[in-house]
Amino acid sequence: MDTRGNRRSLSPAGVLLFIPLFVAVALLAQTPTPTSAKKKIVFLAGPKDHGAVGRHEYEKDLKELAWSLENAKKLSGIEARVLVGKAPRDLSVLEDAAAIVIDGSGDWQRNETNVLFQQFQATDGRTYDAETTAYLQKLDQLIRQKQIGISIFHYTMWVDNWVGRNYYLKWLGGLWIPYSSHNPVDTWKMSPFKVEHPALRGVKPWSFRDEVFSRYFLFDNPKRMELMEGTPSNANNGAPRPVSWVYDRPDGGRSFVWGGSDFHDNMHNVEDYRRYLLNAIVWTAKIEVPSEGVIAPPPPEF
C-alpha cells in the first residue's frame, strides 16, 4: 500500500514561519517562572540609649540580621528595611510589611526610648496620651487586618504600663513581668525543646554569655509553643525555663519572642543563635524556612 500521498512536507515559506515559533517556545521553556512579589520585613531598632559599647546595640544587631536575610542561600524575594528610633507614626511604611522585628529598650527609664510605647514615668501607669492611644489602635488594626508577623527581642519586653501589657498579651501570647520575671547576665546554655517547628530547623544547642530575659508569665494557650529553654550556669540565677516561643495569633498572624540579644558579639560568633533568629523571622513573614534552616554568611560589622 502506497502511503506517500499522506505525507506532508513544509514549503520554504512554512519552514521560515516554523523556525521563529520553535525559537520562541525554546526561550519560553528556559525562562524562570515568575515569582511572587517581594516580602518586606521592617526592622524597628531603638536608639542606643544606655549600656557599654557592645551591649544593647539594637541597630547593629538588626542591621546584621537584615543583611543576613538578604544574603541568605535558598531564600529570595526578601526586602529588609531597618528604621532606628521610635516607630514611625505614619503607618504607610508598615502597610505592605509581611513582618516587623522590634529590638529596643523597655519603658522603664524616662531617659530611654521604647520603640512603641511612652515611657512608664511619663504616664499614669494605666493609659497613654491621646496621640499614642490613637497610634496604637491603628497599629493594632493594621497588624490584625494584614496578619503582619511580629518578632520582639530582649529588653523590648519590659513594659510596665497596663495598656502596653494588654497589647503584648494580644500580640505575643505571653508576658515578661517586671520585678517578678528576671534578666540575669550569665553563661547560658540554650537547648531547643523536643518539638517540631520551622524555627528550629538546623538549630543545635549553644552556649554564650548574655543577659537573657526569662521567667516569663506563660498562661495556658494552645496557640503558643515554647521553642527554647535557657539554663544559666549559676543556679542562683534560676532553673531551666522557656526563654523563647512562637505564637499563632487568633487573627491569623504569627509572632515570635526571644529573651536574649544583649551582647553584640554573639551575633557574629554563634551561628546557631543567629540561624534561630533568622528562621523565626522568616516564619513570622509566612515564608517557607529551608529544611536545613536559613544559611547565610557571617554578617559584616555595621
PDB file of C-alpha atoms in Angstrom:
ATOM      1  CA  MET A   1       0.000   0.000   0.000  1.00  0.00           C
ATOM      2  CA  ASP A   2       1.420   3.346  -1.038  1.00  0.00           C
ATOM      3  CA  THR A   3       1.162   5.873   1.789  1.00  0.00           C
ATOM      4  CA  ARG A   4       3.205   8.590   0.166  1.00  0.00           C
ATOM      5  CA  GLY A   5       0.068  10.576  -0.561  1.00  0.00           C
ATOM      6  CA  ASN A   6      -0.493  11.044   3.198  1.00  0.00           C
ATOM      7  CA  ARG A   7       2.924  12.553   3.835  1.00  0.00           C
ATOM      8  CA  ARG A   8       3.124  16.311   4.100  1.00  0.00           C
ATOM      9  CA  SER A   9       6.220  18.423   3.677  1.00  0.00           C
ATOM     10  CA  LEU A  10       6.768  22.047   4.632  1.00  0.00           C
ATOM     11  CA  SER A  11       7.157  24.566   1.898  1.00  0.00           C
ATOM     12  CA  PRO A  12      10.076  27.020   2.163  1.00  0.00           C
ATOM     13  CA  ALA A  13       7.639  29.639   3.449  1.00  0.00           C
ATOM     14  CA  GLY A  14       6.354  27.198   6.088  1.00  0.00           C
ATOM     15  CA  VAL A  15       9.883  26.486   7.265  1.00  0.00           C
ATOM     16  CA  LEU A  16      10.541  30.205   7.669  1.00  0.00           C
ATOM     17  CA  LEU A  17       7.399  30.524   9.800  1.00  0.00           C
ATOM     18  CA  PHE A  18       8.215  27.445  11.909  1.00  0.00           C
ATOM     19  CA  ILE A  19      11.750  28.457  12.899  1.00  0.00           C
ATOM     20  CA  PRO A  20      10.781  31.641  14.847  1.00  0.00           C
ATOM     21  CA  LEU A  21       7.984  29.711  16.550  1.00  0.00           C
ATOM     22  CA  PHE A  22      10.392  26.963  17.616  1.00  0.00           C
ATOM     23  CA  VAL A  23      12.890  29.505  18.958  1.00  0.00           C
ATOM     24  CA  ALA A  24      10.180  31.305  20.899  1.00  0.00           C
ATOM     25  CA  VAL A  25       8.965  28.084  22.525  1.00  0.00           C
ATOM     26  CA  ALA A  26      12.537  27.131  23.460  1.00  0.00           C
ATOM     27  CA  LEU A  27      13.204  30.519  25.035  1.00  0.00           C
ATOM     28  CA  LEU A  28       9.928  30.360  26.952  1.00  0.00           C
ATOM     29  CA  ALA A  29      10.884  26.974  28.349  1.00  0.00           C
ATOM     30  CA  GLN A  30      14.141  28.423  29.659  1.00  0.00           C
ATOM     31  CA  THR A  31      12.539  31.486  31.241  1.00  0.00           C
ATOM     32  CA  PRO A  32      12.133  31.165  35.037  1.00  0.00           C
ATOM     33  CA  THR A  33       8.593  31.041  36.324  1.00  0.00           C
ATOM     34  CA  PRO A  34       7.670  34.492  37.625  1.00  0.00           C
ATOM     35  CA  THR A  35       7.925  34.682  41.416  1.00  0.00           C
ATOM     36  CA  SER A  36       5.521  36.435  43.740  1.00  0.00           C
ATOM     37  CA  ALA A  37       6.153  39.969  44.927  1.00  0.00           C
ATOM     38  CA  LYS A  38       8.919  40.562  47.437  1.00  0.00           C
ATOM     39  CA  LYS A  39       8.215  40.012  51.106  1.00  0.00           C
ATOM     40  CA  LYS A  40       9.063  43.166  53.042  1.00  0.00           C
ATOM     41  CA  ILE A  41      10.422  42.806  56.567  1.00  0.00           C
ATOM     42  CA  VAL A  42      10.716  46.002  58.611  1.00  0.00           C
ATOM     43  CA  PHE A  43      13.230  46.085  61.469  1.00  0.00           C
ATOM     44  CA  LEU A  44      12.486  48.652  64.177  1.00  0.00           C
ATOM     45  CA  ALA A  45      15.607  49.345  66.226  1.00  0.00           C
ATOM     46  CA  GLY A  46      15.583  51.502  69.296  1.00  0.00           C
ATOM     47  CA  PRO A  47      18.432  54.001  69.686  1.00  0.00           C
ATOM     48  CA  LYS A  48      21.440  53.034  71.770  1.00  0.00           C
ATOM     49  CA  ASP A  49      20.407  54.959  74.850  1.00  0.00           C
ATOM     50  CA  HIS A  50      22.338  53.111  77.570  1.00  0.00           C
ATOM     51  CA  GLY A  51      24.933  50.435  78.253  1.00  0.00           C
ATOM     52  CA  ALA A  52      28.588  49.912  77.474  1.00  0.00           C
ATOM     53  CA  VAL A  53      29.896  49.608  73.942  1.00  0.00           C
ATOM     54  CA  GLY A  54      28.999  46.182  72.624  1.00  0.00           C
ATOM     55  CA  ARG A  55      25.839  45.836  74.697  1.00  0.00           C
ATOM     56  CA  HIS A  56      22.293  46.706  73.692  1.00  0.00           C
ATOM     57  CA  GLU A  57      23.437  47.528  70.172  1.00  0.00           C
ATOM     58  CA  TYR A  58      19.923  47.338  68.782  1.00  0.00           C
ATOM     59  CA  GLU A  59      20.673  48.996  65.462  1.00  0.00           C
ATOM     60  CA  LYS A  60      23.784  46.921  64.760  1.00  0.00           C
ATOM     61  CA  ASP A  61      22.073  43.646  65.657  1.00  0.00           C
ATOM     62  CA  LEU A  62      19.073  44.304  63.446  1.00  0.00           C
ATOM     63  CA  LYS A  63      21.138  45.588  60.525  1.00  0.00           C
ATOM     64  CA  GLU A  64      23.153  42.389  60.605  1.00  0.00           C
ATOM     65  CA  LEU A  65      20.039  40.218  60.696  1.00  0.00           C
ATOM     66  CA  ALA A  66      18.550  42.216  57.816  1.00  0.00           C
ATOM     67  CA  TRP A  67      21.758  41.789  55.796  1.00  0.00           C
ATOM     68  CA  SER A  68      21.792  38.061  56.538  1.00  0.00           C
ATOM     69  CA  LEU A  69      18.257  37.630  55.246  1.00  0.00           C
ATOM     70  CA  GLU A  70      19.017  39.461  52.007  1.00  0.00           C
ATOM     71  CA  ASN A  71      22.195  37.395  51.507  1.00  0.00           C
ATOM     72  CA  ALA A  72      20.941  34.002  52.647  1.00  0.00           C
ATOM     73  CA  LYS A  73      21.135  30.888  50.481  1.00  0.00           C
ATOM     74  CA  LYS A  74      17.896  29.312  49.275  1.00  0.00           C
ATOM     75  CA  LEU A  75      15.940  32.440  50.131  1.00  0.00           C
ATOM     76  CA  SER A  76      14.926  35.095  47.646  1.00  0.00           C
ATOM     77  CA  GLY A  77      12.418  37.864  47.287  1.00  0.00           C
ATOM     78  CA  ILE A  78      13.064  39.410  50.715  1.00  0.00           C
ATOM     79  CA  GLU A  79      13.298  43.176  51.120  1.00  0.00           C
ATOM     80  CA  ALA A  80      14.671  44.208  54.517  1.00  0.00           C
ATOM     81  CA  ARG A  81      14.365  47.741  55.832  1.00  0.00           C
ATOM     82  CA  VAL A  82      15.860  48.994  59.107  1.00  0.00           C
ATOM     83  CA  LEU A  83      14.427  52.043  60.891  1.00  0.00           C
ATOM     84  CA  VAL A  84      16.038  53.494  64.021  1.00  0.00           C
ATOM     85  CA  GLY A  85      14.254  55.319  66.836  1.00  0.00           C
ATOM     86  CA  LYS A  86      10.571  55.495  67.677  1.00  0.00           C
ATOM     87  CA  ALA A  87       8.309  53.553  65.338  1.00  0.00           C
ATOM     88  CA  PRO A  88       7.018  55.839  62.575  1.00  0.00           C
ATOM     89  CA  ARG A  89       3.616  57.322  63.326  1.00  0.00           C
ATOM     90  CA  ASP A  90       2.978  57.273  59.571  1.00  0.00           C
ATOM     91  CA  LEU A  91       1.924  53.648  59.210  1.00  0.00           C
ATOM     92  CA  SER A  92       2.280  53.650  55.432  1.00  0.00           C
ATOM     93  CA  VAL A  93       5.795  52.206  55.840  1.00  0.00           C
ATOM     94  CA  LEU A  94       4.258  49.137  57.512  1.00  0.00           C
ATOM     95  CA  GLU A  95       1.198  48.634  55.320  1.00  0.00           C
ATOM     96  CA  ASP A  96       2.980  46.298  52.909  1.00  0.00           C
ATOM     97  CA  ALA A  97       5.165  44.615  55.540  1.00  0.00           C
ATOM     98  CA  ALA A  98       4.988  40.840  55.892  1.00  0.00           C
ATOM     99  CA  ALA A  99       6.697  41.063  59.282  1.00  0.00           C
ATOM    100  CA  ILE A 100       8.028  43.523  61.866  1.00  0.00           C
ATOM    101  CA  VAL A 101      11.060  42.869  64.073  1.00  0.00           C
ATOM    102  CA  ILE A 102      11.478  45.039  67.189  1.00  0.00           C
ATOM    103  CA  ASP A 103      14.532  45.358  69.412  1.00  0.00           C
ATOM    104  CA  GLY A 104      14.993  48.278  71.772  1.00  0.00           C
ATOM    105  CA  SER A 105      14.702  49.476  75.339  1.00  0.00           C
ATOM    106  CA  GLY A 106      11.772  48.891  77.634  1.00  0.00           C
ATOM    107  CA  ASP A 107       9.519  51.581  79.068  1.00  0.00           C
ATOM    108  CA  TRP A 108      11.296  51.504  82.442  1.00  0.00           C
ATOM    109  CA  GLN A 109      13.542  54.574  82.428  1.00  0.00           C
ATOM    110  CA  ARG A 110      12.433  58.076  81.483  1.00  0.00           C
ATOM    111  CA  ASN A 111      15.711  58.773  79.644  1.00  0.00           C
ATOM    112  CA  GLU A 112      15.422  55.642  77.456  1.00  0.00           C
ATOM    113  CA  THR A 113      13.284  55.085  74.361  1.00  0.00           C
ATOM    114  CA  ASN A 114      10.753  52.330  73.891  1.00  0.00           C
ATOM    115  CA  VAL A 115      10.070  51.810  70.195  1.00  0.00           C
ATOM    116  CA  LEU A 116       6.278  51.569  70.536  1.00  0.00           C
ATOM    117  CA  PHE A 117       5.166  52.955  73.878  1.00  0.00           C
ATOM    118  CA  GLN A 118       5.592  56.048  76.018  1.00  0.00           C
ATOM    119  CA  GLN A 119       7.993  55.641  78.924  1.00  0.00           C
ATOM    120  CA  PHE A 120       6.157  54.484  82.031  1.00  0.00           C
ATOM    121  CA  GLN A 121       7.133  57.523  84.125  1.00  0.00           C
ATOM    122  CA  ALA A 122       5.543  59.827  81.544  1.00  0.00           C
ATOM    123  CA  THR A 123       2.149  58.154  82.018  1.00  0.00           C
ATOM    124  CA  ASP A 124      -0.271  57.387  84.833  1.00  0.00           C
ATOM    125  CA  GLY A 125       0.732  53.732  84.505  1.00  0.00           C
ATOM    126  CA  ARG A 126      -2.620  52.680  83.100  1.00  0.00           C
ATOM    127  CA  THR A 127      -3.182  54.749  79.952  1.00  0.00           C
ATOM    128  CA  TYR A 128      -1.278  56.690  77.294  1.00  0.00           C
ATOM    129  CA  ASP A 129      -1.733  60.177  75.913  1.00  0.00           C
ATOM    130  CA  ALA A 130      -4.279  60.689  73.135  1.00  0.00           C
ATOM    131  CA  GLU A 131      -1.718  60.598  70.312  1.00  0.00           C
ATOM    132  CA  THR A 132      -0.110  57.350  71.475  1.00  0.00           C
ATOM    133  CA  THR A 133      -3.516  55.777  72.129  1.00  0.00           C
ATOM    134  CA  ALA A 134      -4.736  56.584  68.609  1.00  0.00           C
ATOM    135  CA  TYR A 135      -1.461  55.351  67.090  1.00  0.00           C
ATOM    136  CA  LEU A 136      -1.566  52.025  68.937  1.00  0.00           C
ATOM    137  CA  GLN A 137      -5.183  51.443  67.956  1.00  0.00           C
ATOM    138  CA  LYS A 138      -4.355  51.996  64.281  1.00  0.00           C
ATOM    139  CA  LEU A 139      -1.213  49.850  64.524  1.00  0.00           C
ATOM    140  CA  ASP A 140      -3.135  47.017  66.161  1.00  0.00           C
ATOM    141  CA  GLN A 141      -5.829  47.190  63.488  1.00  0.00           C
ATOM    142  CA  LEU A 142      -3.209  47.109  60.730  1.00  0.00           C
ATOM    143  CA  ILE A 143      -1.380  44.149  62.288  1.00  0.00           C
ATOM    144  CA  ARG A 144      -4.618  42.171  62.585  1.00  0.00           C
ATOM    145  CA  GLN A 145      -6.036  43.048  59.171  1.00  0.00           C
ATOM    146  CA  LYS A 146      -2.788  42.386  57.295  1.00  0.00           C
ATOM    147  CA  GLN A 147      -1.758  39.482  59.558  1.00  0.00           C
ATOM    148  CA  ILE A 148       1.669  41.079  59.920  1.00  0.00           C
ATOM    149  CA  GLY A 149       4.234  38.907  61.679  1.00  0.00           C
ATOM    150  CA  ILE A 150       5.800  40.260  64.879  1.00  0.00           C
ATOM    151  CA  SER A 151       9.173  39.433  66.466  1.00  0.00           C
ATOM    152  CA  ILE A 152      10.217  41.027  69.751  1.00  0.00           C
ATOM    153  CA  PHE A 153      13.628  40.665  71.409  1.00  0.00           C
ATOM    154  CA  HIS A 154      15.117  41.155  74.860  1.00  0.00           C
ATOM    155  CA  TYR A 155      14.580  44.421  76.783  1.00  0.00           C
ATOM    156  CA  THR A 156      11.712  45.364  74.473  1.00  0.00           C
ATOM    157  CA  MET A 157       9.617  43.010  76.650  1.00  0.00           C
ATOM    158  CA  TRP A 158       9.881  45.323  79.682  1.00  0.00           C
ATOM    159  CA  VAL A 159       6.542  47.134  79.750  1.00  0.00           C
ATOM    160  CA  ASP A 160       5.041  48.423  82.975  1.00  0.00           C
ATOM    161  CA  ASN A 161       2.049  50.289  81.533  1.00  0.00           C
ATOM    162  CA  TRP A 162      -1.188  48.316  81.674  1.00  0.00           C
ATOM    163  CA  VAL A 163      -2.287  49.210  78.162  1.00  0.00           C
ATOM    164  CA  GLY A 164       1.077  48.212  76.732  1.00  0.00           C
ATOM    165  CA  ARG A 165       0.884  44.868  78.511  1.00  0.00           C
ATOM    166  CA  ASN A 166      -2.554  44.224  77.086  1.00  0.00           C
ATOM    167  CA  TYR A 167      -1.254  44.774  73.559  1.00  0.00           C
ATOM    168  CA  TYR A 168       1.649  42.413  74.243  1.00  0.00           C
ATOM    169  CA  LEU A 169      -0.704  39.722  75.530  1.00  0.00           C
ATOM    170  CA  LYS A 170      -2.800  40.071  72.401  1.00  0.00           C
ATOM    171  CA  TRP A 171       0.173  40.034  70.021  1.00  0.00           C
ATOM    172  CA  LEU A 172       2.566  37.658  71.782  1.00  0.00           C
ATOM    173  CA  GLY A 173       0.568  35.233  73.916  1.00  0.00           C
ATOM    174  CA  GLY A 174       2.761  35.788  76.985  1.00  0.00           C
ATOM    175  CA  LEU A 175       4.447  38.460  79.101  1.00  0.00           C
ATOM    176  CA  TRP A 176       7.619  39.352  80.930  1.00  0.00           C
ATOM    177  CA  ILE A 177       6.515  40.883  84.243  1.00  0.00           C
ATOM    178  CA  PRO A 178       8.924  43.449  85.729  1.00  0.00           C
ATOM    179  CA  TYR A 179      10.084  42.683  89.285  1.00  0.00           C
ATOM    180  CA  SER A 180       8.658  39.124  89.100  1.00  0.00           C
ATOM    181  CA  SER A 181      10.424  37.931  85.975  1.00  0.00           C
ATOM    182  CA  HIS A 182      14.173  38.486  85.792  1.00  0.00           C
ATOM    183  CA  ASN A 183      17.056  39.067  83.352  1.00  0.00           C
ATOM    184  CA  PRO A 184      20.410  37.896  84.740  1.00  0.00           C
ATOM    185  CA  VAL A 185      23.727  38.117  82.936  1.00  0.00           C
ATOM    186  CA  ASP A 186      25.292  34.676  82.914  1.00  0.00           C
ATOM    187  CA  THR A 187      26.698  31.988  80.674  1.00  0.00           C
ATOM    188  CA  TRP A 188      23.555  30.416  79.304  1.00  0.00           C
ATOM    189  CA  LYS A 189      23.017  27.050  77.663  1.00  0.00           C
ATOM    190  CA  MET A 190      20.285  27.256  75.034  1.00  0.00           C
ATOM    191  CA  SER A 191      18.538  23.980  74.248  1.00  0.00           C
ATOM    192  CA  PRO A 192      15.724  23.576  71.710  1.00  0.00           C
ATOM    193  CA  PHE A 193      12.703  21.820  73.140  1.00  0.00           C
ATOM    194  CA  LYS A 194      11.890  18.468  71.558  1.00  0.00           C
ATOM    195  CA  VAL A 195       9.168  19.849  69.313  1.00  0.00           C
ATOM    196  CA  GLU A 196       8.811  20.183  65.554  1.00  0.00           C
ATOM    197  CA  HIS A 197       8.755  23.735  64.256  1.00  0.00           C
ATOM    198  CA  PRO A 198      10.269  25.524  61.230  1.00  0.00           C
ATOM    199  CA  ALA A 199      12.105  27.975  63.500  1.00  0.00           C
ATOM    200  CA  LEU A 200      14.192  25.097  64.868  1.00  0.00           C
ATOM    201  CA  ARG A 201      15.356  23.729  61.524  1.00  0.00           C
ATOM    202  CA  GLY A 202      19.109  23.264  61.503  1.00  0.00           C
ATOM    203  CA  VAL A 203      19.470  24.716  65.016  1.00  0.00           C
ATOM    204  CA  LYS A 204      21.675  22.918  67.538  1.00  0.00           C
ATOM    205  CA  PRO A 205      22.143  23.740  71.248  1.00  0.00           C
ATOM    206  CA  TRP A 206      24.603  26.529  72.001  1.00  0.00           C
ATOM    207  CA  SER A 207      26.120  28.339  74.964  1.00  0.00           C
ATOM    208  CA  PHE A 208      27.022  32.011  75.267  1.00  0.00           C
ATOM    209  CA  ARG A 209      27.358  34.827  77.764  1.00  0.00           C
ATOM    210  CA  ASP A 210      24.357  37.083  77.579  1.00  0.00           C
ATOM    211  CA  GLU A 211      21.682  38.886  79.532  1.00  0.00           C
ATOM    212  CA  VAL A 212      18.567  36.823  78.992  1.00  0.00           C
ATOM    213  CA  PHE A 213      15.034  37.824  79.881  1.00  0.00           C
ATOM    214  CA  SER A 214      13.405  34.799  81.467  1.00  0.00           C
ATOM    215  CA  ARG A 215      10.842  33.567  83.986  1.00  0.00           C
ATOM    216  CA  TYR A 216       8.010  34.775  81.774  1.00  0.00           C
ATOM    217  CA  PHE A 217       4.299  34.710  82.577  1.00  0.00           C
ATOM    218  CA  LEU A 218       3.070  31.993  80.209  1.00  0.00           C
ATOM    219  CA  PHE A 219      -0.549  31.131  80.858  1.00  0.00           C
ATOM    220  CA  ASP A 220      -2.118  28.113  79.166  1.00  0.00           C
ATOM    221  CA  ASN A 221      -2.608  28.819  75.481  1.00  0.00           C
ATOM    222  CA  PRO A 222      -2.721  26.096  72.813  1.00  0.00           C
ATOM    223  CA  LYS A 223      -1.679  28.613  70.140  1.00  0.00           C
ATOM    224  CA  ARG A 224       1.681  29.265  71.817  1.00  0.00           C
ATOM    225  CA  MET A 225       4.654  26.893  71.528  1.00  0.00           C
ATOM    226  CA  GLU A 226       7.771  27.227  73.659  1.00  0.00           C
ATOM    227  CA  LEU A 227      10.835  26.546  71.484  1.00  0.00           C
ATOM    228  CA  MET A 228      13.960  27.291  73.510  1.00  0.00           C
ATOM    229  CA  GLU A 229      14.942  26.516  77.082  1.00  0.00           C
ATOM    230  CA  GLY A 230      17.627  28.599  78.776  1.00  0.00           C
ATOM    231  CA  THR A 231      19.761  27.303  81.627  1.00  0.00           C
ATOM    232  CA  PRO A 232      22.042  29.773  83.462  1.00  0.00           C
ATOM    233  CA  SER A 233      25.326  28.348  84.717  1.00  0.00           C
ATOM    234  CA  ASN A 234      24.814  29.941  88.146  1.00  0.00           C
ATOM    235  CA  ALA A 235      21.965  28.138  89.912  1.00  0.00           C
ATOM    236  CA  ASN A 236      21.204  31.336  91.839  1.00  0.00           C
ATOM    237  CA  ASN A 237      20.026  32.813  88.539  1.00  0.00           C
ATOM    238  CA  GLY A 238      17.218  30.307  88.219  1.00  0.00           C
ATOM    239  CA  ALA A 239      16.289  26.899  86.935  1.00  0.00           C
ATOM    240  CA  PRO A 240      15.949  25.980  83.243  1.00  0.00           C
ATOM    241  CA  ARG A 241      12.967  27.840  81.801  1.00  0.00           C
ATOM    242  CA  PRO A 242      11.457  28.797  78.440  1.00  0.00           C
ATOM    243  CA  VAL A 243      13.183  31.896  77.058  1.00  0.00           C
ATOM    244  CA  SER A 244      11.606  31.938  73.596  1.00  0.00           C
ATOM    245  CA  TRP A 245       8.352  30.971  71.928  1.00  0.00           C
ATOM    246  CA  VAL A 246       6.172  31.345  68.864  1.00  0.00           C
ATOM    247  CA  TYR A 247       2.503  32.240  68.801  1.00  0.00           C
ATOM    248  CA  ASP A 248      -0.136  31.588  66.142  1.00  0.00           C
ATOM    249  CA  ARG A 249      -2.359  34.588  66.727  1.00  0.00           C
ATOM    250  CA  PRO A 250      -6.161  34.400  66.513  1.00  0.00           C
ATOM    251  CA  ASP A 251      -6.081  36.941  63.650  1.00  0.00           C
ATOM    252  CA  GLY A 252      -4.019  34.518  61.515  1.00  0.00           C
ATOM    253  CA  GLY A 253      -0.687  36.267  62.019  1.00  0.00           C
ATOM    254  CA  ARG A 254       2.440  34.842  63.637  1.00  0.00           C
ATOM    255  CA  SER A 255       4.592  36.129  66.488  1.00  0.00           C
ATOM    256  CA  PHE A 256       7.981  35.284  67.992  1.00  0.00           C
ATOM    257  CA  VAL A 257       9.563  36.239  71.329  1.00  0.00           C
ATOM    258  CA  TRP A 258      13.247  35.863  72.208  1.00  0.00           C
ATOM    259  CA  GLY A 259      14.724  36.803  75.589  1.00  0.00           C
ATOM    260  CA  GLY A 260      18.383  37.227  74.627  1.00  0.00           C
ATOM    261  CA  SER A 261      20.313  39.606  72.323  1.00  0.00           C
ATOM    262  CA  ASP A 262      22.297  41.806  74.690  1.00  0.00           C
ATOM    263  CA  PHE A 263      25.983  41.159  73.875  1.00  0.00           C
ATOM    264  CA  HIS A 264      26.501  42.166  70.264  1.00  0.00           C
ATOM    265  CA  ASP A 265      29.493  39.925  69.504  1.00  0.00           C
ATOM    266  CA  ASN A 266      27.253  36.861  69.814  1.00  0.00           C
ATOM    267  CA  MET A 267      25.651  37.803  66.506  1.00  0.00           C
ATOM    268  CA  HIS A 268      28.992  37.168  64.771  1.00  0.00           C
ATOM    269  CA  ASN A 269      30.326  34.303  66.840  1.00  0.00           C
ATOM    270  CA  VAL A 270      27.361  31.982  67.468  1.00  0.00           C
ATOM    271  CA  GLU A 271      25.969  30.583  64.237  1.00  0.00           C
ATOM    272  CA  ASP A 272      23.102  28.579  65.764  1.00  0.00           C
ATOM    273  CA  TYR A 273      21.885  31.614  67.683  1.00  0.00           C
ATOM    274  CA  ARG A 274      21.859  33.677  64.502  1.00  0.00           C
ATOM    275  CA  ARG A 275      20.170  30.917  62.488  1.00  0.00           C
ATOM    276  CA  TYR A 276      17.470  30.533  65.115  1.00  0.00           C
ATOM    277  CA  LEU A 277      16.535  34.210  64.906  1.00  0.00           C
ATOM    278  CA  LEU A 278      16.610  34.190  61.096  1.00  0.00           C
ATOM    279  CA  ASN A 279      14.433  31.065  60.945  1.00  0.00           C
ATOM    280  CA  ALA A 280      11.863  32.580  63.274  1.00  0.00           C
ATOM    281  CA  ILE A 281      11.713  35.926  61.461  1.00  0.00           C
ATOM    282  CA  VAL A 282      11.202  34.128  58.143  1.00  0.00           C
ATOM    283  CA  TRP A 283       8.461  32.016  59.698  1.00  0.00           C
ATOM    284  CA  THR A 284       6.598  35.073  61.014  1.00  0.00           C
ATOM    285  CA  ALA A 285       6.660  36.510  57.486  1.00  0.00           C
ATOM    286  CA  LYS A 286       4.991  33.316  56.221  1.00  0.00           C
ATOM    287  CA  ILE A 287       7.998  32.369  54.109  1.00  0.00           C
ATOM    288  CA  GLU A 288       8.973  28.704  53.907  1.00  0.00           C
ATOM    289  CA  VAL A 289      12.007  28.022  56.102  1.00  0.00           C
ATOM    290  CA  PRO A 290      14.556  25.834  54.251  1.00  0.00           C
ATOM    291  CA  SER A 291      14.822  22.262  55.545  1.00  0.00           C
ATOM    292  CA  GLU A 292      18.313  22.939  56.928  1.00  0.00           C
ATOM    293  CA  GLY A 293      17.323  26.354  58.283  1.00  0.00           C
ATOM    294  CA  VAL A 294      18.362  29.761  56.985  1.00  0.00           C
ATOM    295  CA  ILE A 295      22.018  29.604  55.985  1.00  0.00           C
ATOM    296  CA  ALA A 296      23.776  32.911  55.469  1.00  0.00           C
ATOM    297  CA  PRO A 297      27.408  34.055  55.582  1.00  0.00           C
ATOM    298  CA  PRO A 298      28.558  35.802  58.778  1.00  0.00           C
ATOM    299  CA  PRO A 299      27.339  39.398  58.554  1.00  0.00           C
ATOM    300  CA  PRO A 300      29.705  42.355  58.310  1.00  0.00           C
ATOM    301  CA  GLU A 301      30.035  44.785  61.184  1.00  0.00           C
ATOM    302  CA  PHE A 302      27.754  47.787  60.714  1.00  0.00           C
TER     303      PHE A 302
END
